[in-house]
Structure formats: structure tokens, C-alpha cells
Tab-separated table of C-alpha atoms and ligand atoms in Angstrom:
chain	number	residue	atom	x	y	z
A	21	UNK	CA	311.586	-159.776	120.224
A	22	UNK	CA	309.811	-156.474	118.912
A	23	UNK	CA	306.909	-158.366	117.721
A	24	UNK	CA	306.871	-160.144	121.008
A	25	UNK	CA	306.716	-157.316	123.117
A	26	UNK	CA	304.548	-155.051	121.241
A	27	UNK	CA	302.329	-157.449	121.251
A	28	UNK	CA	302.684	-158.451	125.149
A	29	UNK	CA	301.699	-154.408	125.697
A	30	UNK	CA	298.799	-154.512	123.630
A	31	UNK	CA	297.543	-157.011	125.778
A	32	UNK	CA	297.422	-154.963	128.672
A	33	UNK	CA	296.636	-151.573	126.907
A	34	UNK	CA	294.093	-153.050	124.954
A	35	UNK	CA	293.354	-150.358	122.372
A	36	UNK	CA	295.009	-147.557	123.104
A	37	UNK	CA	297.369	-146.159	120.716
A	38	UNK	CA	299.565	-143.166	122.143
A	39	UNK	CA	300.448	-140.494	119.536
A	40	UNK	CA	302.888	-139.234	122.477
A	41	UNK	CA	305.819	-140.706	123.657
A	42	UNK	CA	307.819	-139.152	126.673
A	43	UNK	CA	311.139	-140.563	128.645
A	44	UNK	CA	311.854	-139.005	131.677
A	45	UNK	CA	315.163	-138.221	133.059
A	46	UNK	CA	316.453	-138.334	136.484
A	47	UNK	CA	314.116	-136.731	139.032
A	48	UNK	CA	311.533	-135.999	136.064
A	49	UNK	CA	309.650	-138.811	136.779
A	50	UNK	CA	306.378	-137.173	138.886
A	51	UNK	CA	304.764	-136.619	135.740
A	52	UNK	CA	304.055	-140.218	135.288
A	53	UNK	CA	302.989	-141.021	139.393
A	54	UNK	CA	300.332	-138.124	138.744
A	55	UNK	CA	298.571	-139.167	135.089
A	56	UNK	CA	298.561	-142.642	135.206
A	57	UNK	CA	295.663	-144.918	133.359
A	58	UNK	CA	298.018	-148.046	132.921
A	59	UNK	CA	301.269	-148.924	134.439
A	60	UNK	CA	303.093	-151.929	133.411
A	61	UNK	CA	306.449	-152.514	135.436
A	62	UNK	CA	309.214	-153.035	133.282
A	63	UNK	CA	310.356	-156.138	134.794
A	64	UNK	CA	307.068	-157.725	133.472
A	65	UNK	CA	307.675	-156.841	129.787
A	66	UNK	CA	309.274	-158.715	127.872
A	67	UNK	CA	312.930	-157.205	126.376
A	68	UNK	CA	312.674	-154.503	128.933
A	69	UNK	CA	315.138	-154.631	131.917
A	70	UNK	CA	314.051	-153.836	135.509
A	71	UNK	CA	315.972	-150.441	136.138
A	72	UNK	CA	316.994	-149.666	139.165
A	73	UNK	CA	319.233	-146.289	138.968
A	74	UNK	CA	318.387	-143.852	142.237
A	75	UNK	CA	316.293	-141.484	140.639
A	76	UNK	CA	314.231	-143.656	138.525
A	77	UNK	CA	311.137	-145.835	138.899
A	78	UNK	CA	311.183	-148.270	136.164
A	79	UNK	CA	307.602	-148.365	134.832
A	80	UNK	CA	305.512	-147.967	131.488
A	81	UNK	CA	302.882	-145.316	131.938
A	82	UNK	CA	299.582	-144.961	129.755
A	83	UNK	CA	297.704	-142.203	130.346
A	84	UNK	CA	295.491	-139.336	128.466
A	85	UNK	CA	297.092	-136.065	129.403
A	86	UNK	CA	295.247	-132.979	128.356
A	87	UNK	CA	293.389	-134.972	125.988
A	88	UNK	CA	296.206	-136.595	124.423
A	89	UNK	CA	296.976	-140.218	124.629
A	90	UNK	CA	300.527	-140.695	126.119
A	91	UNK	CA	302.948	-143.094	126.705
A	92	UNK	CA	305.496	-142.793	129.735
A	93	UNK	CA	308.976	-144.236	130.590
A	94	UNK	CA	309.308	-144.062	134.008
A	95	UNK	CA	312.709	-144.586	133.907
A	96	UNK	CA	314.995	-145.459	131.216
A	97	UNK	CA	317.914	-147.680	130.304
A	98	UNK	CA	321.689	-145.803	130.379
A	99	UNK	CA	324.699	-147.338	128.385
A	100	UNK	CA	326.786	-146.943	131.738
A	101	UNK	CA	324.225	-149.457	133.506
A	102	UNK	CA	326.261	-151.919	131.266
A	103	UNK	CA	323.236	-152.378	128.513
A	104	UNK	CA	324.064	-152.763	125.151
A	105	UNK	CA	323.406	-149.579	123.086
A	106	UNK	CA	320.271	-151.795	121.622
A	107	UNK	CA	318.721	-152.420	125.013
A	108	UNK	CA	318.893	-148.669	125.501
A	109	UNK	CA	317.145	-147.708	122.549
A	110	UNK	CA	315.040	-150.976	122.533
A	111	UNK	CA	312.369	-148.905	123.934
A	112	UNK	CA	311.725	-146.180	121.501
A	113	UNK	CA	311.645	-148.898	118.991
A	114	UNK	CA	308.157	-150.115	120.782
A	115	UNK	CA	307.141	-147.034	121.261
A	116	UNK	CA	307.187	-146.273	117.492
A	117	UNK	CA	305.314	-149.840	117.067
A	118	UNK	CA	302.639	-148.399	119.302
A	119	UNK	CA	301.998	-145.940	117.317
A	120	UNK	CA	303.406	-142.537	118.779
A	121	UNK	CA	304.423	-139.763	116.221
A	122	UNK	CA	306.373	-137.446	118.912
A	123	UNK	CA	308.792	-138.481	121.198
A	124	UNK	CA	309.925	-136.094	123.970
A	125	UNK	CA	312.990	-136.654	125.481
A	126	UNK	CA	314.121	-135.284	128.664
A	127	UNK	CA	317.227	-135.656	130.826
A	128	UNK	CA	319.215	-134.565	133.700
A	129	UNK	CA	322.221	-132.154	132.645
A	130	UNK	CA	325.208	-130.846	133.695
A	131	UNK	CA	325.909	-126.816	132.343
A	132	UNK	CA	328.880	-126.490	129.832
A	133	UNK	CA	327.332	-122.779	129.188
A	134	UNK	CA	328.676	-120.390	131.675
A	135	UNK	CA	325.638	-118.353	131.232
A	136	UNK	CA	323.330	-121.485	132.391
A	137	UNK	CA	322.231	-122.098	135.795
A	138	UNK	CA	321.011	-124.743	137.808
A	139	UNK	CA	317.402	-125.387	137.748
A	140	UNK	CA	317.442	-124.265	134.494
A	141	UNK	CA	315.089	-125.779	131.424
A	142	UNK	CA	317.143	-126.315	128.059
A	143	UNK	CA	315.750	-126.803	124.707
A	144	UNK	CA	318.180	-129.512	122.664
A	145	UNK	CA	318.426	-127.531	119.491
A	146	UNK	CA	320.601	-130.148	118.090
A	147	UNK	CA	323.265	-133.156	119.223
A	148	UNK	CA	326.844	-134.076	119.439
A	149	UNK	CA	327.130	-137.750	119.690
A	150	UNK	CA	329.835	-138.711	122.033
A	151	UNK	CA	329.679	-141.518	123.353
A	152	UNK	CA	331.588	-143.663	120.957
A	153	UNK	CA	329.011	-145.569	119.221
A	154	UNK	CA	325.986	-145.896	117.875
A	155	UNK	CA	322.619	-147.366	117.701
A	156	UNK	CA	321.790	-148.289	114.385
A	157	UNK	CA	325.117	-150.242	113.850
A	158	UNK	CA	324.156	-153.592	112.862
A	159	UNK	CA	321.435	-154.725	110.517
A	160	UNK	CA	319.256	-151.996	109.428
A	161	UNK	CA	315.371	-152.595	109.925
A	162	UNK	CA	314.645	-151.423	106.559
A	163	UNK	CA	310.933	-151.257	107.492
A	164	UNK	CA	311.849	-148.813	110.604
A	165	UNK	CA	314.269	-146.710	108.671
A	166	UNK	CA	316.808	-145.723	106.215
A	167	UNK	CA	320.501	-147.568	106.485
A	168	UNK	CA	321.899	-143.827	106.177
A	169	UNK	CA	319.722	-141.501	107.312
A	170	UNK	CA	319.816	-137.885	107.469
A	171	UNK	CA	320.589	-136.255	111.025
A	172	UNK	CA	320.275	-132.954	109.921
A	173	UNK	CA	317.054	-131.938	111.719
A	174	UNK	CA	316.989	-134.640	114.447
A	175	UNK	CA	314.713	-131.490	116.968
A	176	UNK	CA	313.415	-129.464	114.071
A	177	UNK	CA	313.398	-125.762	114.389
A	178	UNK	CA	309.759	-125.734	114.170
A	179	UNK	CA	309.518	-127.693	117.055
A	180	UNK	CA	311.950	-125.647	119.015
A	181	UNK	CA	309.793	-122.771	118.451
A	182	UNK	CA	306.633	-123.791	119.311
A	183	UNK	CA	308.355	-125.014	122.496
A	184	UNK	CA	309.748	-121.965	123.041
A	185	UNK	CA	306.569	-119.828	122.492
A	186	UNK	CA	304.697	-122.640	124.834
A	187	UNK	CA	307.106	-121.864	127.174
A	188	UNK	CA	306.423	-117.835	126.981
A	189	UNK	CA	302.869	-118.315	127.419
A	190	UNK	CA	303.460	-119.862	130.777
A	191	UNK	CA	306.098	-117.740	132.203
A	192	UNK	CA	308.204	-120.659	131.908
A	193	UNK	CA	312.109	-119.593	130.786
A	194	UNK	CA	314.061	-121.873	128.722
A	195	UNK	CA	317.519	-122.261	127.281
A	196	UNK	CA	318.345	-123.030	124.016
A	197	UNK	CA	321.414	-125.390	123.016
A	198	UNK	CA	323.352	-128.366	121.951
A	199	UNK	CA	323.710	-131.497	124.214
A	200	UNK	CA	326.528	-133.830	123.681
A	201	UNK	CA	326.140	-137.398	125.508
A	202	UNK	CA	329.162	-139.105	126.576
A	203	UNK	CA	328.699	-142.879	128.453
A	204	UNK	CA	329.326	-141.681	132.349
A	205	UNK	CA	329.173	-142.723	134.632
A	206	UNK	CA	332.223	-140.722	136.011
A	207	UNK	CA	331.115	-137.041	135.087
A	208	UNK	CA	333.587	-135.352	133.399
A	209	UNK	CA	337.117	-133.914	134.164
A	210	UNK	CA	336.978	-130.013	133.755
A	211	UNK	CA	339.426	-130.311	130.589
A	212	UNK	CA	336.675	-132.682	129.218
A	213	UNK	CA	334.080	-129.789	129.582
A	214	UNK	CA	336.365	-127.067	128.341
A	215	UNK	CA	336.766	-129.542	125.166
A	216	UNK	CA	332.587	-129.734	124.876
A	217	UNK	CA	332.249	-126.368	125.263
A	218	UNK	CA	334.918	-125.976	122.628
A	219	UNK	CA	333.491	-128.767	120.063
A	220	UNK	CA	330.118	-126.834	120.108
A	221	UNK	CA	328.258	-127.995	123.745
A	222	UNK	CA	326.067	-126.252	125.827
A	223	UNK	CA	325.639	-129.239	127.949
A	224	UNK	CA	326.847	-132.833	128.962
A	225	UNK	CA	325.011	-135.513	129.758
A	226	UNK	CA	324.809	-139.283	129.415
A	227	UNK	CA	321.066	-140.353	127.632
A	228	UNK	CA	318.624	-138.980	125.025
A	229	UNK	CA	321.414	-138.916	121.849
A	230	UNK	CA	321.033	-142.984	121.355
A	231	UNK	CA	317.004	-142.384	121.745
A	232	UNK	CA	317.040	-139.293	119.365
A	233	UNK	CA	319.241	-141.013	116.892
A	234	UNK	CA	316.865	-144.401	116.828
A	235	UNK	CA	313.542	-142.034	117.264
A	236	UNK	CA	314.498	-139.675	113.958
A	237	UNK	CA	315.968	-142.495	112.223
A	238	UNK	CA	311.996	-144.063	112.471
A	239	UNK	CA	310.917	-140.924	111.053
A	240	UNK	CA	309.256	-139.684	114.603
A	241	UNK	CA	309.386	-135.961	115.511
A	242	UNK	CA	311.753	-135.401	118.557
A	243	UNK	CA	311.388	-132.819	121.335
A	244	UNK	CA	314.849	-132.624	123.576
A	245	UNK	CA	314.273	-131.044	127.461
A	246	UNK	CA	317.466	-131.166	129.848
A	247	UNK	CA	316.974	-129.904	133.066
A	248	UNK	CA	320.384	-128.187	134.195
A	249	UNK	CA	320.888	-129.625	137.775
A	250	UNK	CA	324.477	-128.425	137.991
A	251	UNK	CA	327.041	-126.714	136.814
A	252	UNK	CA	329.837	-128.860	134.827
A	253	UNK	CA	332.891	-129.785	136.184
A	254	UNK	CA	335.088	-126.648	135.942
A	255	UNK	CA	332.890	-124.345	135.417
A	256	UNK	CA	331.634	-124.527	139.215
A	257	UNK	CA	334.114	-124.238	141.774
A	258	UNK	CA	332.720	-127.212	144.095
A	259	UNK	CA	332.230	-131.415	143.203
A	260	UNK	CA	329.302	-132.877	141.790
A	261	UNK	CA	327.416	-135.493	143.466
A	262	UNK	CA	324.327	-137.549	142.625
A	263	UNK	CA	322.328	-136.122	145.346
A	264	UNK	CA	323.225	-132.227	144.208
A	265	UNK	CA	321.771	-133.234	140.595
A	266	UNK	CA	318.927	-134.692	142.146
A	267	UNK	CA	317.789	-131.450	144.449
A	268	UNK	CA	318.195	-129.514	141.454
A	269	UNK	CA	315.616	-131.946	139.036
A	270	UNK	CA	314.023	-131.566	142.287
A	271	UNK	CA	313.667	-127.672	142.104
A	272	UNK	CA	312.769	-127.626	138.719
A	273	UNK	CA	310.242	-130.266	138.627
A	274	UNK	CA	307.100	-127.862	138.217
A	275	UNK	CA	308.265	-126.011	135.975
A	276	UNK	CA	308.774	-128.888	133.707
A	277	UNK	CA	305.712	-130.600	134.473
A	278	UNK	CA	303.637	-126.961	133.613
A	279	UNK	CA	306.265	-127.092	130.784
A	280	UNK	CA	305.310	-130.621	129.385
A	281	UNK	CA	301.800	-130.855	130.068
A	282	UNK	CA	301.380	-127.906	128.291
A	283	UNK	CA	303.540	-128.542	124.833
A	284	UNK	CA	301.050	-132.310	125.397
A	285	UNK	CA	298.161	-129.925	125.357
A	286	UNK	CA	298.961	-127.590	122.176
A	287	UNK	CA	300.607	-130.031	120.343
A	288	UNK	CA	299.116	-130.150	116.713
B	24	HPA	N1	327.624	-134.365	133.510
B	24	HPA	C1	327.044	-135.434	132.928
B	24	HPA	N2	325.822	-135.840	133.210
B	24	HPA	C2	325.116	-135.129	134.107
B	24	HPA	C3	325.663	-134.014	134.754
B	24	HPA	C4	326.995	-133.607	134.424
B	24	HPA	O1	327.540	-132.620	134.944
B	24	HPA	N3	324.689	-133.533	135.580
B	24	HPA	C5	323.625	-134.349	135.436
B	24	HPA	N4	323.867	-135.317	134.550
């Protein structure tokens, strides 16, 4: 199926090879309505699913961003929509077969920190798999990776850094922490946050770790954004809806685009 739908892509994109790869979470998807080149619907690729999760578009953008060549999920596939963990990572797997070297993963986030806020831009500095599986069980691609392979510097320090400094030279703040992913689509109980916050979690959400894991594993270099949209269960004193994590992506949304556009731009 790889084969099949690289090849269906190249077909449309003809020959352009993004070095750039980014996913973007709930809300975050502006970036891809306002540098677009190509846009292929998922529901007209073959492997992909049409998505259809509030929040999400469900489209594959091509476009050169500050003279980079980019590609764009406009949308991406959750293990809660009731896709197996392949079909979520299915996509960084093309993406890789395209040809992009850095994949930047963002996401939607709840707060575990007491010291975050929402609105608030996080670094992932590293990753606490928690959602009970994982997506290199089954037959390793020996081409695409090792059967074993090292997790130890899944968002390299370097990387964190220059995001970091990219994010000082724009007045743009950012957090630093881990991010565990557990399946959703219930958020969590507030015992379930105190025990994050106690394994090591700075915040909770439910994407990114399967794409990480698949994206490192294929020896790509992986940038982790979450935006903070709300506080986690517990830790504020009133519920969590949809719509609440929404106004927050909502609020944050230029900073993160300055934010992105501008690690695209300085990227080495
Ligand atoms: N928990 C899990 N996922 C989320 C949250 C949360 O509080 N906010 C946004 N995505």
C-alpha cells in the first residue's frame, strides 16, 4: 500500500520533494489554508482515511514556506477515531517516502504543570507513551528502521534549543516539557492527571507519541509543539469541553504560526 500511495502523490506533486513535514493539531490547521501550492484531500489518496474530527480539515498540503518545501497534514488520524495504531502513523510513513528529513509535530494539550497556562506554546522535550500500545508492533520494515530502536533522543536537545532561541528572537514564549499520550477520547479523571504529573508529565494529550515513535524510528528529526488549550482535569476548578480547547488553539494560533514559519525559515 506504501508503494501505492507514494506513488499516487507523486502523481499529483509531480517533482516536488518536501524536506519538511508538519501535522497539525486541533485548531492549528490555518497554517496550511494560508501556504498552499497543492492540496490533495485525503479521501482521494489512497490508504488515507477521510477525517472528519471538529477541528480538523482533512487535507495534504504542498507548499514552499519561507523557501522551504513543505508538506502539510491538515488534519490527522487519532487512535480514539477507532483507526488502527498503523492507520495513524500510516502517514508519516509517506511522508518519509517523500523525502522529508524533519517532521514537526504539533497538538492540542491539556496542562498537567500547574505553572502552565492556557494559550500557552510547549516544547516536547521528550515522551511518555501511554496509550497502551505501539506502532512498530508487527513486522519490522527493515528498510524504514531498526526492529529495536533507540528512543533515547526521539526531540533532540539540539533541536529544542534552536526552537527555543527561534522562539526568543520573536518574542514568542515557550514551555518546555514531557507529553504523555493516552487514547481519549474521555479526557482524564483528575486522579489520572495527578498520576501523569507524578510519572514525569507536563502534559496530556491523545496524538503525536505514535507519529514520533514511527518518525524517529525512520531516522527523521522530530520537533514536538503542544499548544496548552486548558488546564487538566484537576488542576482547574471547572469541566473541559471541546469547544474551550478549541478557543484556546484559537488564541494561540499566531503565535504558533510566527512560531512555525519561522523555525521553517532558519531551519539548517
Ligand atoms: N487532555 C487530553 N487531551 C487534550 C486535553 C486534555 O486536557 N486538552 C486538549 N487535548
Amino acid at each position: 500500500m506504501l508503494e501505492k500511495t507514494v506513488e499516487f502523490i507523486k502523481s499529483k506533486v509531480g517533482d516536488f520533494v518536501p524536506e519538511i513535514g508538519i501535522i497539525l493539531g486541533s485548531g492549528l490547521g490555518d497554517l496550511a489554508d494560508e501556504y498552499c501550492d497543492i492540496a490533495i484531500n485525503y479521501s482521494e489518496i489512497p490508504g488515507f482515511e477521510a477525517t472528519a474530527v471538529s477541528g480538523h480539515k482533512g487535507r495534504l498540503v504542498f507548499a514552499e514556506l519561507n523557501g522551504k518545501k513543505v508538506v502539510m497534514m491538515q488534519g490527522r488520524f487519532h487512535y480514539y477515531e477507532g483507526y488502527s495504531i498503523q492507520k495513524v502513523v500510516f502517514p508519516v510513513k509517506v511522508m518519509k517516502k517523500l523525502g522529508v528529513k524533519t517532521l514537526i509535530l504539533t497538538n492540542a494539550a491539556g496542562g498537567v504543570n500547574p505553572s502552565f497556562n492556557p494559550s500557552d506554546l510547549m516544547i516536547i522535550t521528550d515522551h511518555i507513551n501511554f496509550m497502551g500500545t505501539n506502532p512498530l508492533i508487527g513486522a519490522n520494515d527493515n528498510e524504514m528502521g531498526t526492529r529495536f530502536p533507540d528512543m533515547s533522543e526521539v526531540y533532540s536537545s539540539e533541536l529544542v534549543e534552536f526552537v527555543q532561541k527561534v522562539g526568543d528572537s520573536i518574542g514568542v514564549d515557550l514551555q518546555e516539557g514531557v507529553y504523555m499520550a493516552l487514547t481519549g477520547p474521555s479526557y482524564e479523571t483528575p486522579a489520572e492527571v495527578r498520576m501523569a504529573r507524578t510519572l514525569g508529565a507536563d502534559a496530556v494529550g491523545m496524538s503525536t507519541v505514535p507519529e514520533a515513535i514511527v518518525a524517529s524510528w525512520a531516522g527523521m528529526s522530530v520537533i514536538g509543539i503542544s499548544c496548552i488549550c486548558n488546564s487538566a482535569a484537576g488542576i482547574s476548578t471547572v469541566g473541559l469541553t471541546h469547544e474551550d480547547v478549541i478557543r484556546a488553539a484559537n488564541i494561540a494560533k499566531s503565535k504558533f504560526k510566527r512560531l512555525i514559519t519561522e523555525v521553517i525559515k532558519k531551519i539548517k
